[in-house]
């Protein structure tokens, strides 16, 4: 099946099209209906009538963009009409929502007359916080945008023009670093003559390219003074005095080519005559003006970008418009001006220089990316673009005077992190707490990674180090570790990480002796102890036990039992504690804690109470949230007397006797723990009436199945397992954990270290938080 046939099936299967409207408020009761509609809705109407700005408080206006087209220049298909443009506009809506959580109504106007488009936008403006113009032919698109900017007080942005300009501009700035040329000396040929080409030229001039060094070409050739064929006032701005008439003549000696035209318009012979280290941005879609293979066959020194994802340096507008609008909407800007676009350019250029997260590599089949000639701009799936571009745009809006409200940029950046996923938000507080260690303890936490040669561990260790969460201690062959670090481009990690080879470490003999003393009556001989201590997992655990490291993170490539066993043998469980594995299950609205998901097959009532106490302590200290514990069962408060329900029921009694400060109830079914209406109707005495945040399962079967079901069915993220009950902090990862999982677990482990150490410090020695 071809990609076009697949696309037809994609658009027609199930609910037709690609978007739907989803309510954000409940409409399940009579009261809900009176608030959502008549009579209650009258009050926000009255308030907005008094002050129109209150539409931003009581309606979706502040997060709603119109994606609007008249269908006169759709993709490379030309003037195919408004109805035929709808799939593209719906697609744009998906991208707005997916990348920046901006809501969209797509609007297709049967309005080939540009004045009709302007009139329609002016009539629709009260509905929207901004308007994204799309697929409108040149030169009408210039006129429409210019007029709307004059007449409206909301941002209007023609993405076909400015999106390509912003993204390619970021790539251009970075390309200059590799060709060692000054922007004011660059001779640039723009090819297209339409909306995108002229917008690119305008932006490149603002970046520093001299207008006299620009040659603009279109389908008729060079745009020169005196030319009349195919001209308009916008092209006329770039008409120059020159004897050059063809693209081939324009490219002779040129430093850069920026193409937004048609397939095959540039030949190898033309590129061969360009200046040294030519920059070739062949961005025509779906097929470039010249392919990278053709360019490299004659110019190995070329830097190349296209509009396609199957080549390096994809100039994709999705890196721009969602985040530019995000920054504009959140400052209620009256326009998107040049300052805001330039801020977006520089933010994207900077992001490309940062280490690339593993999730980006995974989205591209495991391909590794590092700033260089083939990685000038971020990939579209780099979620950090939101955190770089939107704040930069918002700040530029405030400084340039188009922002109608002022915001705190640092607080705004933190708020934007909520768009990156539920788990990202949930972990933010934990990471903040972990970073306090250096201030309050006088040093950073040292975390041991026994699988120190593995690429995921190294990538995670780099993040842990860069984010000031902990100092990584990497166990393995130092030569292999250094080689892998170099291969991954993580050279800075070598400046902070501690590398340890157990077989040659001066502490080996002492560790083996101490391990023998611990296990000599449990089948371990002196020779066994010496052999085991040469294994990274055992050596790392003994480092923690002996106080030479603070916590251990393992299990990325080892099984869960093979990770837990060395820790238990070297460090051991805390006296009087029950070992357990906890998962944070993060939904859009709330975080839940499931226990015990990994250790105890059939826990007793006492063990269930212990697990609840340990989980409650973790929740309170790591998040500041009040723990509310539900002991789960298939029975509600004695409704079933089967022996399997007894342990959960007794655990409630034990917990109340031991720890009366903890809010707990049960035994209860899961929906009773989560649905307030059930308790209100049938169990008014319930102490956690549908508001539980800690769910203690009766056994390992239920807990393990439960967390995996809700996780894999979608809509939630799971972080764990978090091991509690050990003498010192140990994390046993799930085998196959990705880099982000490892960073999250390292952050939790570092927090546990910090929490345990500060709790042991005399009050007078603790620094104020």
XYZ file of C-alpha atoms in Angstrom:
769
model
C 0.000 0.000 0.000
C 1.423 3.408 -0.971
C 1.681 6.302 1.481
C -1.200 7.990 -0.359
C -3.447 4.932 -0.006
C -2.485 4.658 3.660
C -3.335 8.320 4.119
C -6.823 7.824 2.690
C -7.422 4.955 5.101
C -5.975 6.996 7.975
C -8.376 9.878 7.322
C -11.487 7.754 6.721
C -11.239 4.998 9.347
C -13.319 5.310 12.530
C -14.482 8.848 13.219
C -13.930 10.725 9.976
C -11.193 13.334 9.798
C -8.587 14.012 12.487
C -10.086 16.240 15.201
C -12.991 16.457 17.641
C -14.246 18.845 20.312
C -13.799 17.559 23.872
C -15.528 19.221 26.871
C -13.268 20.492 29.664
C -16.037 20.811 32.269
C -18.393 18.086 33.581
C -21.889 17.915 32.115
C -23.228 14.895 33.965
C -25.869 16.335 36.277
C -28.702 18.867 36.247
C -26.504 21.281 38.190
C -23.715 20.926 35.634
C -26.187 21.763 32.894
C -27.418 24.895 34.675
C -23.814 26.098 34.994
C -22.687 25.188 31.487
C -25.769 26.630 29.802
C -28.907 28.493 30.812
C -29.422 30.047 33.296
C -25.911 30.032 34.811
C -24.064 30.922 31.618
C -25.736 34.323 31.626
C -23.380 35.602 34.339
C -20.083 35.237 32.410
C -21.917 36.778 29.443
C -22.781 39.820 31.553
C -19.231 40.120 32.843
C -17.727 39.952 29.337
C -20.226 42.537 28.094
C -18.885 44.889 30.780
C -15.237 44.079 30.062
C -14.362 42.256 26.839
C -10.990 41.148 28.213
C -12.812 38.845 30.606
C -13.409 36.555 27.616
C -9.883 35.356 28.364
C -11.009 34.336 31.873
C -14.386 32.750 31.159
C -13.963 31.235 27.667
C -11.428 29.362 25.558
C -10.410 32.532 23.702
C -6.952 32.720 25.268
C -6.047 29.228 24.045
C -7.949 29.143 20.771
C -6.474 29.753 17.322
C -8.207 29.876 13.945
C -6.361 27.954 11.249
C -7.790 29.661 8.207
C -7.404 29.146 4.463
C -9.152 29.923 1.219
C -7.517 26.958 -0.514
C -5.719 28.977 -3.182
C -2.224 27.527 -2.599
C -2.540 24.166 -0.853
C 0.785 22.370 -0.407
C 2.157 21.812 -3.890
C -1.337 21.182 -5.259
C -2.153 24.797 -6.060
C -5.598 26.367 -6.081
C -7.787 23.355 -5.205
C -10.488 25.196 -3.280
C -11.596 25.599 0.308
C -13.141 22.153 0.831
C -10.052 20.366 -0.476
C -7.896 22.385 1.933
C -9.720 21.039 4.996
C -7.502 17.935 5.576
C -4.451 20.203 5.756
C -6.120 22.615 8.171
C -7.238 19.734 10.407
C -3.666 18.448 10.313
C -2.399 21.841 11.401
C -4.864 21.708 14.272
C -3.452 18.380 15.443
C 0.062 19.839 15.494
C -1.003 22.884 17.487
C -2.611 20.610 20.082
C 0.074 17.928 20.164
C 3.065 20.233 20.451
C 1.749 23.220 22.427
C -1.705 22.224 23.773
C -3.369 24.985 21.757
C -6.971 24.407 20.693
C -7.917 25.036 17.089
C -10.958 25.537 14.905
C -10.104 25.018 11.264
C -11.901 27.437 8.961
C -12.038 27.005 5.195
C -13.405 30.058 3.393
C -14.930 29.986 -0.064
C -13.339 33.378 -0.661
C -10.876 33.742 -3.536
C -11.140 37.523 -3.161
C -8.576 38.640 -0.531
C -10.855 41.419 0.730
C -13.465 38.792 1.566
C -10.870 36.864 3.600
C -9.997 40.042 5.498
C -13.663 40.788 6.175
C -14.327 37.236 7.394
C -11.340 37.319 9.754
C -12.472 40.625 11.211
C -15.922 39.199 11.890
C -14.484 36.037 13.459
C -11.839 37.781 15.567
C -13.892 37.954 18.820
C -13.847 34.141 18.936
C -10.099 33.643 18.811
C -6.891 34.505 20.631
C -4.995 34.392 17.332
C -5.299 33.615 13.614
C -2.954 31.336 11.664
C -3.279 32.003 7.939
C -2.482 28.985 5.791
C -2.198 28.028 2.127
C -3.186 31.369 0.615
C -1.466 32.227 -2.644
C 0.984 35.081 -3.166
C 0.847 38.026 -3.477
C -2.640 38.071 -1.904
C -1.283 36.457 1.289
C 0.982 39.470 1.896
C -1.877 41.908 1.483
C -4.231 39.882 3.722
C -1.727 39.584 6.530
C -0.669 43.232 6.359
C -4.270 44.473 6.487
C -5.264 42.169 9.339
C -2.241 43.243 11.380
C -3.402 46.835 11.008
C -7.031 46.128 11.891
C -6.948 43.419 14.583
C -5.636 43.367 18.144
C -4.823 39.661 18.165
C -1.780 37.958 16.601
C -2.061 37.108 12.900
C 0.628 34.863 11.445
C 0.973 33.460 7.934
C 2.930 30.311 8.661
C 3.811 29.567 5.025
C 5.850 32.754 5.101
C 7.222 33.114 8.572
C 7.410 29.515 9.768
C 9.833 28.504 7.053
C 11.789 31.705 7.572
C 12.171 31.158 11.329
C 13.233 27.509 11.133
C 15.587 27.943 8.207
C 16.951 31.097 9.844
C 17.956 29.080 12.913
C 19.651 26.501 10.683
C 21.397 29.280 8.751
C 22.832 30.866 11.898
C 24.252 27.543 13.042
C 25.554 26.636 9.589
C 27.629 29.810 9.611
C 29.567 28.462 12.602
C 30.763 25.508 10.542
C 31.684 27.371 7.364
C 33.566 30.094 9.275
C 31.975 32.968 7.352
C 30.484 36.239 8.552
C 26.793 36.741 7.894
C 27.355 40.227 6.464
C 29.659 38.743 3.807
C 27.304 35.954 2.718
C 26.047 36.051 -0.867
C 22.647 34.358 -0.774
C 20.390 33.211 -3.624
C 16.705 32.844 -2.750
C 14.626 30.768 -5.118
C 10.835 30.870 -5.203
C 9.667 34.464 -5.334
C 6.527 33.588 -3.385
C 5.441 33.989 0.214
C 8.076 31.756 1.820
C 11.031 32.986 -0.242
C 10.304 36.661 0.361
C 9.682 36.076 4.083
C 12.963 34.150 4.329
C 14.822 36.973 2.627
C 13.236 39.535 4.959
C 14.218 37.568 8.046
C 17.751 36.838 6.812
C 18.210 40.585 6.309
C 17.166 41.113 9.919
C 19.701 38.464 10.929
C 22.455 40.415 9.193
C 22.573 39.397 5.521
C 23.123 42.531 3.439
C 20.337 43.268 0.984
C 22.894 43.997 -1.755
C 24.210 40.434 -1.330
C 20.821 38.881 -2.078
C 19.688 37.593 -5.469
C 16.014 36.595 -5.641
C 14.874 34.157 -8.340
C 11.515 32.776 -9.375
C 10.249 30.564 -12.197
C 11.210 33.281 -14.724
C 14.772 33.567 -13.439
C 16.519 36.395 -11.619
C 14.371 39.262 -10.342
C 16.168 42.304 -11.708
C 15.454 46.001 -12.065
C 13.257 46.655 -15.081
C 11.746 43.158 -15.285
C 7.994 43.257 -15.907
C 7.006 39.623 -16.397
C 5.522 37.967 -13.279
C 6.326 40.911 -11.046
C 4.454 42.357 -8.040
C 5.295 44.994 -5.426
C 6.680 42.375 -3.025
C 9.089 40.922 -5.563
C 10.005 44.424 -6.679
C 11.595 45.054 -3.257
C 14.264 42.501 -4.150
C 14.826 43.548 -7.759
C 18.516 44.392 -8.269
C 20.753 45.900 -10.912
C 22.480 42.847 -12.411
C 23.296 41.183 -15.716
C 22.495 37.762 -14.246
C 19.319 36.286 -15.631
C 19.277 32.587 -14.692
C 19.518 30.598 -11.461
C 22.732 29.074 -12.779
C 24.299 32.514 -13.185
C 23.028 33.594 -9.752
C 24.586 30.554 -8.038
C 28.015 31.065 -9.595
C 30.180 32.081 -6.620
C 27.235 32.244 -4.196
C 27.729 31.227 -0.557
C 24.208 29.992 0.068
C 21.101 28.787 -1.725
C 17.703 29.031 -0.015
C 15.064 27.269 -2.074
C 11.323 27.121 -1.552
C 10.348 26.477 -5.143
C 10.011 23.257 -7.160
C 11.695 19.908 -7.629
C 14.829 19.680 -9.744
C 15.312 23.372 -10.489
C 18.972 23.220 -9.334
C 21.557 20.969 -10.970
C 24.846 19.491 -9.790
C 26.694 21.737 -12.212
C 25.190 24.821 -10.576
C 26.192 23.706 -7.081
C 29.700 22.862 -8.246
C 30.278 26.554 -9.053
C 29.228 27.852 -5.649
C 31.784 29.259 -3.187
C 33.644 27.083 -0.661
C 31.555 25.338 1.994
C 28.280 26.163 0.259
C 25.061 26.200 2.317
C 22.305 24.530 0.302
C 18.803 24.709 1.780
C 16.664 22.880 -0.779
C 13.306 23.028 0.987
C 10.746 22.391 -1.773
C 8.162 19.785 -0.711
C 7.735 16.934 -1.191
C 10.841 16.808 -3.401
C 13.746 19.256 -3.012
C 15.219 21.511 -5.693
C 18.242 19.192 -5.637
C 18.737 16.083 -3.512
C 21.474 15.830 -0.871
C 22.991 12.932 -2.801
C 23.324 15.099 -5.891
C 24.861 17.958 -3.911
C 27.401 15.750 -2.150
C 28.415 14.068 -5.379
C 30.030 17.345 -6.481
C 30.525 19.233 -3.189
C 31.630 17.206 -0.167
C 32.052 20.493 1.716
C 28.367 21.454 1.431
C 25.970 21.877 4.347
C 22.498 20.773 3.346
C 18.952 21.124 4.668
C 15.660 19.995 3.145
C 12.006 19.883 4.109
C 12.030 16.097 4.378
C 12.350 13.890 7.460
C 14.439 11.253 5.685
C 17.381 13.659 5.285
C 19.415 15.503 7.940
C 18.431 19.056 8.904
C 14.712 18.905 8.217
C 13.238 22.410 8.082
C 9.826 21.606 9.539
C 7.485 24.440 10.484
C 6.172 22.463 13.451
C 9.344 23.598 15.241
C 7.972 27.129 15.081
C 4.304 27.973 14.865
C 2.981 26.036 17.931
C 5.549 27.600 20.246
C 5.429 31.076 18.721
C 1.668 31.133 19.200
C 2.047 29.679 22.711
C 4.241 32.604 23.742
C 1.981 35.111 21.989
C -1.237 33.767 23.503
C 0.144 33.562 27.017
C 1.101 37.240 26.947
C -2.147 38.161 25.146
C -0.029 39.803 22.486
C -1.671 42.070 19.968
C 0.693 40.890 17.223
C 3.559 38.565 16.355
C 6.284 41.003 15.420
C 9.831 40.752 14.087
C 11.321 40.758 17.581
C 9.274 37.691 18.501
C 10.262 35.856 15.339
C 13.920 36.664 15.882
C 13.662 35.398 19.453
C 12.271 32.119 18.111
C 15.149 31.846 15.623
C 17.799 32.252 18.286
C 16.060 29.938 20.745
C 15.930 27.124 18.184
C 19.540 27.729 17.186
C 20.568 27.421 20.834
C 18.514 24.275 21.468
C 20.289 22.490 18.613
C 23.557 22.845 20.540
C 22.247 21.003 23.601
C 22.596 17.264 24.171
C 19.769 15.410 22.429
C 17.466 13.385 24.728
C 17.145 9.653 24.224
C 13.419 9.895 23.461
C 14.261 11.922 20.346
C 16.713 9.266 19.219
C 14.075 6.607 19.854
C 11.554 8.454 17.670
C 14.056 8.185 14.796
C 14.843 4.493 15.095
C 17.693 4.873 17.584
C 19.697 7.301 15.427
C 22.112 9.406 17.487
C 22.202 13.183 17.000
C 24.871 15.713 17.907
C 25.252 19.349 16.958
C 27.152 19.529 13.684
C 26.809 19.883 9.936
C 24.062 17.245 9.863
C 22.283 18.493 12.971
C 21.798 22.257 12.730
C 18.254 22.450 14.113
C 16.309 20.362 16.638
C 14.119 17.485 15.568
C 10.344 18.063 15.606
C 9.905 15.508 18.403
C 12.250 17.339 20.763
C 9.728 18.399 23.403
C 12.165 20.944 24.817
C 11.429 23.266 21.884
C 8.374 24.419 23.825
C 10.543 25.364 26.809
C 13.041 27.244 24.641
C 10.872 29.006 22.066
C 7.686 29.984 23.912
C 9.465 31.813 26.787
C 11.797 33.537 24.319
C 8.807 34.710 22.272
C 6.894 35.798 25.383
C 9.874 37.782 26.659
C 10.333 39.448 23.269
C 6.629 40.330 23.220
C 6.933 42.077 26.575
C 10.145 43.901 25.681
C 8.793 45.074 22.316
C 5.528 46.361 23.785
C 2.959 44.103 22.095
C 2.231 41.986 25.191
C -0.988 43.049 26.905
C -0.083 41.287 30.159
C 3.243 40.811 31.934
C 4.370 37.390 33.121
C 7.284 36.070 35.177
C 9.425 34.218 32.621
C 10.942 31.717 35.063
C 7.540 30.882 36.523
C 6.199 30.655 32.965
C 8.941 28.237 31.970
C 8.005 26.031 34.906
C 4.334 26.198 33.942
C 5.168 25.120 30.396
C 6.776 21.977 31.761
C 3.277 20.725 32.540
C 2.730 20.349 28.788
C 5.617 17.873 28.555
C 3.716 15.056 30.235
C 2.137 14.191 33.553
C 5.260 12.440 34.829
C 7.448 15.435 33.974
C 5.267 17.617 36.165
C 5.068 15.101 38.993
C 8.850 14.722 39.088
C 9.554 18.455 39.160
C 9.138 18.780 42.928
C 11.207 15.659 43.600
C 14.093 16.987 41.488
C 13.939 20.365 43.223
C 14.221 18.668 46.574
C 17.120 16.472 45.408
C 19.045 19.562 44.250
C 18.960 20.953 47.795
C 21.523 18.360 48.902
C 24.559 20.417 47.881
C 23.265 23.443 49.756
C 22.123 21.661 52.911
C 24.718 18.863 53.083
C 27.701 20.771 51.714
C 28.100 18.363 48.794
C 26.159 16.646 46.060
C 24.739 13.161 46.495
C 26.924 10.377 45.040
C 24.898 7.769 43.157
C 26.452 4.464 42.051
C 25.567 3.103 38.604
C 26.922 -0.494 38.485
C 26.032 -0.798 34.768
C 28.341 2.111 33.958
C 29.325 0.918 30.479
C 25.747 0.929 29.138
C 24.793 3.789 26.818
C 21.444 4.487 28.529
C 23.099 4.689 31.916
C 25.706 7.098 30.551
C 23.086 9.318 28.940
C 21.078 9.350 32.166
C 24.218 10.033 34.212
C 24.945 13.068 32.014
C 21.481 14.477 32.709
C 21.741 13.704 36.426
C 25.081 15.539 36.514
C 23.998 18.482 34.341
C 20.800 18.972 36.359
C 22.839 19.049 39.594
C 20.904 16.105 40.990
C 23.908 13.927 41.866
C 27.492 13.025 41.045
C 27.476 9.762 39.051
C 29.783 6.920 40.135
C 30.178 4.680 37.069
C 31.334 1.117 37.661
C 32.945 -0.895 34.874
C 35.998 -0.879 32.658
C 37.107 2.786 32.631
C 38.502 2.459 29.101
C 35.169 1.136 27.801
C 33.265 3.797 29.708
C 35.439 6.586 28.251
C 35.100 5.105 24.766
C 31.315 4.957 25.038
C 31.170 8.494 26.460
C 33.205 9.769 23.493
C 31.028 7.827 21.064
C 27.872 9.350 22.543
C 29.358 12.852 22.552
C 29.007 13.176 26.332
C 32.573 14.367 26.920
C 31.580 16.774 29.717
C 30.476 13.786 31.797
C 34.127 12.801 32.280
C 34.713 16.031 34.193
C 32.159 15.137 36.880
C 31.718 11.354 36.975
C 33.781 9.034 39.163
C 34.955 5.910 37.307
C 35.532 2.703 39.289
C 36.958 -0.674 38.183
C 36.239 -3.207 40.987
C 39.012 -5.648 40.057
C 41.766 -3.051 40.585
C 40.145 -0.857 43.229
C 42.106 -0.443 46.477
C 38.936 -1.183 48.478
C 38.342 -4.616 46.943
C 40.072 -6.640 49.656
C 38.379 -4.740 52.473
C 34.957 -5.057 50.797
C 35.438 -8.815 50.319
C 36.423 -9.221 53.977
C 33.415 -7.270 55.205
C 31.083 -9.153 52.878
C 32.450 -12.473 54.135
C 31.753 -11.388 57.721
C 28.163 -10.553 56.774
C 27.488 -13.808 54.909
C 29.886 -16.389 56.390
C 27.083 -18.338 58.034
C 24.940 -18.169 54.913
C 27.091 -20.251 52.565
C 29.680 -17.652 51.517
C 33.389 -18.554 51.632
C 36.333 -16.160 51.474
C 36.880 -17.131 47.840
C 33.179 -16.561 47.044
C 33.325 -13.135 48.651
C 36.376 -12.111 46.619
C 34.747 -13.311 43.387
C 31.415 -11.595 44.061
C 33.065 -8.312 45.003
C 34.583 -8.103 41.519
C 31.035 -7.978 40.111
C 29.841 -4.380 39.610
C 26.465 -4.932 41.272
C 27.997 -6.329 44.455
C 30.840 -3.817 44.525
C 28.421 -0.912 44.038
C 26.158 -2.173 46.817
C 29.135 -2.462 49.168
C 30.195 1.104 48.297
C 26.806 2.266 49.563
C 26.968 0.009 52.625
C 30.403 1.343 53.567
C 29.383 4.969 53.084
C 31.591 5.507 50.024
C 28.476 6.304 48.003
C 24.968 7.407 48.998
C 22.649 5.351 46.820
C 22.575 2.768 44.033
C 20.746 2.670 40.693
C 20.779 -0.658 38.833
C 18.690 -2.986 36.726
C 18.775 -1.375 33.287
C 20.261 -4.585 31.858
C 19.944 -6.961 34.823
C 16.797 -8.715 35.974
C 14.964 -7.363 39.005
C 16.035 -10.292 41.263
C 19.667 -9.989 40.093
C 19.597 -6.328 41.091
C 17.834 -6.764 44.428
C 19.883 -9.761 45.621
C 23.310 -8.011 45.883
C 21.666 -5.027 47.592
C 19.955 -7.260 50.145
C 23.152 -9.227 50.800
C 25.347 -6.131 51.171
C 23.016 -3.442 52.520
C 20.023 -5.356 53.779
C 16.515 -4.375 54.723
C 16.029 -1.853 57.503
C 15.280 -3.408 60.890
C 11.563 -3.636 61.517
C 10.710 -2.525 57.976
C 8.940 -4.386 55.171
C 10.605 -4.251 51.787
C 8.200 -3.098 49.055
C 8.043 -1.681 45.549
C 5.927 1.390 44.871
C 4.789 2.910 41.569
C 3.772 6.504 41.010
C 0.841 6.378 38.586
C 0.413 9.862 37.148
C -2.791 10.970 35.428
C -3.656 14.338 33.962
C -5.461 15.408 37.127
C -3.801 13.508 39.955
C -0.905 11.286 41.062
C -1.612 7.935 42.715
C 0.773 5.586 44.501
C 0.354 1.815 44.045
C 1.960 -0.665 46.502
C 3.324 -3.306 46.779
C 3.916 -3.944 43.090
C 7.156 -5.970 43.102
C 8.150 -7.765 46.320
C 5.591 -9.392 48.658
C 3.467 -12.114 47.093
C 0.986 -12.580 49.958
C 1.657 -9.870 52.556
C 0.280 -10.208 56.069
C -1.856 -7.548 57.706
C 1.226 -6.267 59.561
C 3.182 -6.070 56.309
C 0.357 -4.232 54.573
C 0.357 -1.698 57.398
C 4.153 -1.336 57.121
C 3.901 -0.814 53.364
C 1.218 1.843 53.865
C 3.378 3.719 56.394
C 6.435 3.654 54.109
C 4.367 4.817 51.127
C 2.707 7.588 53.120
C 6.096 8.817 54.325
C 7.422 8.857 50.739
C 4.386 10.767 49.472
C 4.486 13.341 52.246
C 8.209 14.051 52.051
C 8.661 13.923 48.268
C 5.557 15.826 47.170
C 4.231 17.650 50.223
C 0.803 16.077 49.589
C -1.248 14.694 52.475
C -1.359 10.878 52.175
C -4.835 9.305 52.001
C -4.637 5.524 52.128
C -7.160 3.020 50.802
C -6.694 -0.675 51.647
C -8.051 -2.372 48.547
C -10.035 -5.578 48.267
C -12.924 -7.078 46.329
C -15.011 -6.354 49.445
C -16.426 -3.089 50.786
C -16.180 -2.720 54.574
C -17.022 -6.331 55.461
C -19.500 -6.945 52.632
C -17.678 -10.220 51.977
C -16.227 -12.368 54.756
C -13.952 -14.459 52.562
C -10.561 -15.086 54.246
C -8.808 -13.174 51.457
C -10.358 -9.936 52.713
C -9.181 -10.288 56.311
C -5.599 -9.023 55.909
C -6.680 -5.735 54.309
C -9.339 -5.199 56.978
C -6.929 -5.933 59.810
C -4.252 -3.712 58.255
C -6.562 -0.718 58.684
C -6.923 -1.458 62.406
C -3.171 -1.964 62.855
C -2.305 1.220 60.993
C -4.755 3.306 63.025
C -3.288 1.950 66.244
C 0.355 2.498 65.199
C 0.041 5.691 63.171
C -3.200 7.494 64.003
C -2.002 10.571 62.086
C -2.349 8.715 58.758
C -5.754 8.951 57.098
C -6.735 5.398 56.120
C -9.811 3.275 55.524
C -10.845 -0.055 54.080
C -11.132 -2.687 53.107
C -12.750 -1.225 50.002
C -13.103 -1.789 46.301
C -11.037 0.343 43.931
C -13.964 2.404 42.668
C -14.996 3.182 46.242
C -11.484 4.556 46.775
C -11.666 6.723 43.664
C -15.330 7.766 43.236
C -16.765 10.248 45.777
C -20.351 9.531 44.713
C -20.106 5.878 45.769
C -19.099 6.752 49.321
C -21.613 9.591 49.505
C -24.439 7.221 48.576
C -23.450 3.984 50.342
C -20.521 4.562 52.735
C -20.831 8.007 54.354
C -18.467 6.887 57.140
C -15.573 6.294 54.709
C -12.509 8.309 55.819
C -11.182 8.400 52.232
C -14.450 8.964 50.370
C -13.257 8.723 46.792
C -10.170 10.863 47.351
C -7.504 8.221 48.039
C -4.041 8.855 46.617
C -2.342 5.727 48.031
C -3.753 2.375 46.956
C -2.493 -0.603 48.976
C -3.266 -3.808 47.111
C -3.972 -7.052 49.011
C -1.264 -9.033 47.196
C 1.380 -8.914 44.491
C -0.906 -10.423 41.854
C -3.417 -7.577 42.135
C -0.842 -4.794 42.452
C 1.391 -5.876 39.587
C -1.527 -6.526 37.254
C -3.241 -3.314 38.344
C -0.425 -0.871 37.652
C 0.455 -2.503 34.344
C -3.164 -2.482 33.162
C -3.738 1.210 33.787
C -0.274 2.086 32.439
C -0.506 0.147 29.216
C -4.118 1.039 28.481
C -2.983 4.647 28.088
C -3.756 8.032 29.559
C -1.358 7.593 32.483
C 2.375 7.450 33.104
C 4.037 5.132 35.616
C 7.264 5.904 37.495
C 8.942 3.138 39.465
C 9.437 0.782 41.073
C 10.507 2.848 44.075
C 12.063 0.456 46.586
C 11.307 1.209 50.251
C 12.401 -0.592 53.379
C 16.139 -0.843 52.648
C 18.823 0.263 55.108
C 20.095 2.736 52.529
C 18.591 4.047 49.265
C 18.602 1.505 46.438
C 16.733 1.654 43.137
C 16.063 -1.489 41.125
C 15.048 -0.387 37.638
C 12.793 -2.338 35.344
C 14.951 -3.994 32.710
C 14.675 -2.031 29.462
C 14.030 1.309 31.211
C 14.637 4.277 28.929
C 16.897 7.195 29.782
C 14.065 9.321 31.156
C 12.976 6.476 33.450
C 16.531 6.175 34.788
C 16.792 9.932 35.383
C 13.467 9.905 37.233
C 14.515 7.010 39.446
C 17.926 8.579 40.086
C 16.138 11.772 41.160
C 13.916 9.850 43.567
C 16.931 7.985 44.962
C 18.864 11.237 45.391
C 15.863 12.713 47.171
C 15.702 9.695 49.500
C 19.385 10.193 50.317
C 18.838 13.883 51.009
C 15.741 13.206 53.095
C 17.384 10.501 55.199
C 20.523 12.572 55.805
C 18.739 15.796 56.729
C 16.478 13.865 59.082
C 19.602 12.607 60.862
C 21.132 16.109 61.105
C 20.605 18.040 64.338
C 17.994 20.740 63.800
C 20.518 23.532 64.342
C 22.728 22.239 61.518
C 19.975 22.216 58.888
C 19.815 25.154 56.561
C 16.461 26.834 56.136
C 14.466 25.844 53.066
